[in-house]
Short mmCIF file of C-alpha atoms in Angstrom, two decimals:
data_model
loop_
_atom_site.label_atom_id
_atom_site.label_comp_id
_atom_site.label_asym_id
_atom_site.label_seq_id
_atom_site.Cartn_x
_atom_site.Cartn_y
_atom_site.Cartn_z
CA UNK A 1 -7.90 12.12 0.61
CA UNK A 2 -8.96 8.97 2.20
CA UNK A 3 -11.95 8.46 4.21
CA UNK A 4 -11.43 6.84 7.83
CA UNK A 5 -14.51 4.45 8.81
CA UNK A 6 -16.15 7.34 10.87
CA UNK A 7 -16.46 9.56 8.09
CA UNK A 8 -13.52 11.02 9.58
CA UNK A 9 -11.36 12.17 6.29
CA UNK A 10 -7.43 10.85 6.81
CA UNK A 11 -4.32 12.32 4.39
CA UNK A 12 -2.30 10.24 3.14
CA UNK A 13 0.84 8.99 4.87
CA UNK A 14 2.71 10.82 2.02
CA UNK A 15 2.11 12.65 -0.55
CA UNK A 16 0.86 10.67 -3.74
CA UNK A 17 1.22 7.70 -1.26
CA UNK A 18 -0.42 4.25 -3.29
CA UNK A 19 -2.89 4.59 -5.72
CA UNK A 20 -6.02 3.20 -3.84
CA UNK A 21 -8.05 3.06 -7.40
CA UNK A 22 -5.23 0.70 -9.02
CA UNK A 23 -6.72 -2.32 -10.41
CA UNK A 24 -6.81 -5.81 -8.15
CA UNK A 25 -4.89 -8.72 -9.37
CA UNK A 26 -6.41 -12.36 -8.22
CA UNK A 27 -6.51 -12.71 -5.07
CA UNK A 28 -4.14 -15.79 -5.09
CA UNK A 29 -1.62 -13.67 -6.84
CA UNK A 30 2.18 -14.80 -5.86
CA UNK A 31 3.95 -11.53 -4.63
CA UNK A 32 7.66 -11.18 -3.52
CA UNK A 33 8.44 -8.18 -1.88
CA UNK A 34 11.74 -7.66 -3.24
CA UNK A 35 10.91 -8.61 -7.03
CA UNK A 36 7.86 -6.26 -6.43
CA UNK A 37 9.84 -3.48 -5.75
CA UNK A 38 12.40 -3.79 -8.37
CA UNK A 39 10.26 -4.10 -10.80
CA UNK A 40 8.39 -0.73 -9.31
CA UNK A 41 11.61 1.20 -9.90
CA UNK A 42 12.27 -0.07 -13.52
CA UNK A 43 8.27 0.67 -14.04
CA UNK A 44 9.09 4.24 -12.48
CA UNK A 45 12.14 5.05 -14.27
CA UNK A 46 12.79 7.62 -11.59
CA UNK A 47 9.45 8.97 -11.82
CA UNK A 48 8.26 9.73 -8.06
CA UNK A 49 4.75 10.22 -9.26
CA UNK A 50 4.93 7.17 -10.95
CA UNK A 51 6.94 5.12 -7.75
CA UNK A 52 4.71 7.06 -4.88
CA UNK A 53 1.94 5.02 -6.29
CA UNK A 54 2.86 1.76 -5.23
CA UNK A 55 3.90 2.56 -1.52
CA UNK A 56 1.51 3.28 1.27
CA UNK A 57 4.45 5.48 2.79
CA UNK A 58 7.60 7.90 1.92
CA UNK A 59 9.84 8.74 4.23
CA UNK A 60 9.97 12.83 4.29
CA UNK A 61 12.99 14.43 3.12
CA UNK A 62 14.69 11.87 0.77
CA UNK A 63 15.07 11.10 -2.79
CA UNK A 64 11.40 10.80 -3.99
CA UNK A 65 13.43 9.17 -7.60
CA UNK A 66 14.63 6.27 -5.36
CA UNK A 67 12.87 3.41 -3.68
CA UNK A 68 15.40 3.95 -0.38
CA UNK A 69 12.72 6.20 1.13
CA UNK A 70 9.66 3.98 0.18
CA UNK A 71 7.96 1.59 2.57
CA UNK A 72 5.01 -0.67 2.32
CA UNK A 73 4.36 -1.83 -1.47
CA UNK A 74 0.94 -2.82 -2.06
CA UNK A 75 0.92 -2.96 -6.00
CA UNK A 76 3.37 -5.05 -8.40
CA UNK A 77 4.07 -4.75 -11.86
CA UNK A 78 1.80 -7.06 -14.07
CA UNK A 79 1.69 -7.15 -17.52
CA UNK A 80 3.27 -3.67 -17.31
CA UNK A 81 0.45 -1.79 -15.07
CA UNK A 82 1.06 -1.22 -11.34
CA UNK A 83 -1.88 -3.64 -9.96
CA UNK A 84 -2.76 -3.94 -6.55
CA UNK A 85 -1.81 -6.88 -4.82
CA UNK A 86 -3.58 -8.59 -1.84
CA UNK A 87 -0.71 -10.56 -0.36
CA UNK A 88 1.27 -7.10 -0.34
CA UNK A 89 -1.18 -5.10 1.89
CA UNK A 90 -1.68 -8.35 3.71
CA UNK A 91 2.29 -8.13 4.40
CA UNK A 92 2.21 -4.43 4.57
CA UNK A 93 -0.41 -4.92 7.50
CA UNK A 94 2.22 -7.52 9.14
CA UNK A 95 4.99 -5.11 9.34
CA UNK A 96 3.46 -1.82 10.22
CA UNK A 97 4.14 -2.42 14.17
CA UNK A 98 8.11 -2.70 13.36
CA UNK A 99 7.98 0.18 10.82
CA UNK A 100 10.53 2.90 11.80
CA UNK A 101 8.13 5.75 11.02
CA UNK A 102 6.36 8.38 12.91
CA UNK A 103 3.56 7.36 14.96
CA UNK A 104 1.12 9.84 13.09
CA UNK A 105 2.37 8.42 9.99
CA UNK A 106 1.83 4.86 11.25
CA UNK A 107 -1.62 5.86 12.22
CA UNK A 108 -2.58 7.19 8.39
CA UNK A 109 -0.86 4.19 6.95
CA UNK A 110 -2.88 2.05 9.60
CA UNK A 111 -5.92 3.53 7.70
CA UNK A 112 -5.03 2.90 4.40
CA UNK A 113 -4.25 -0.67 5.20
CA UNK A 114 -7.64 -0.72 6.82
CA UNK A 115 -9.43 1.08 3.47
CA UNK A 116 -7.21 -1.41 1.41
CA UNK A 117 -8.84 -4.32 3.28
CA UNK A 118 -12.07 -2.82 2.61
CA UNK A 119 -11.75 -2.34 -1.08
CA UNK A 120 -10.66 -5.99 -1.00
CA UNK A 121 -13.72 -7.82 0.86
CA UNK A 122 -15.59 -5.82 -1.89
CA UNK A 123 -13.31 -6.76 -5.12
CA UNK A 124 -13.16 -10.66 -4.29
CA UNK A 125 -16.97 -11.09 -2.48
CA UNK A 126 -15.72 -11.71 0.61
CA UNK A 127 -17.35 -9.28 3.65
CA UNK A 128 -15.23 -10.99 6.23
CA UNK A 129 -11.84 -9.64 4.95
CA UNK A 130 -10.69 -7.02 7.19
CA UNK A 131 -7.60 -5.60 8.28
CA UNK A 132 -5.85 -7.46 11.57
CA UNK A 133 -7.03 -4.59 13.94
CA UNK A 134 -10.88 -4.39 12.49
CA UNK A 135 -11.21 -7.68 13.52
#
């Protein structure tokens, strides 16, 4: 479960919603949202364990097999390992205010981002990266 920056401990947004321990790929790493999640659902082969792990959200109630239901990648597909991708939560962290989710949903994902951000300013030394709203 993740851990809010009181102490306070957050669920995910969704079950099995993005792997927060996946590897980081360079922080300069090129992502394209689209490519990103194709290649997540040929990764996946219809594994929603497997898919799940690269979204921060899922909507409830749909195909879990599918990436219809999935929003905000954070990982791509390198060298055949999902690997965590900065420009992704950067984008994820652009979009979250037009999301069509629940607002208690938004709130965990809001989190995430925020832990994501965190992990980050630790993986490439650099204390001042923080999520928009931590600024």
């Amino acid at each position: 479960m993740a851990q809010h920056s009181e102490g306070e401990r957050v669920p995910p947004a969704s079950d099995n919603a993005a792997d927060l321990d996946l590897p980081w790929a360079p922080r300069d790493h090129e992502w394209t949202g689209h490519r990103a999640e194709h290649d997540a659902l040929e990764w996946a082969k219809g594994d929603p364990l497997k898919l799940a792990g690269i979204y921060l959200y899922r909507q409830p109630g749909g195909n879990p097999a599918t990436e219809a239901d999935y929003k905000f990648p954070v990982a791509d597909i390198i060298d055949g390992q999902p690997t965590r991708v900065f420009r992704a939560v950067a984008n994820a962290a652009a979009r979250l205010d037009q999301a069509d989710i629940p607002d208690k949903d938004r709130d965990r994902v809001k989190h995430r981002i925020s832990e994501l951000y965190l992990d980050a300013a630790k993986a490439f030394d650099d204390p001042d990266l923080r999520a928009p709203w931590d600024r």
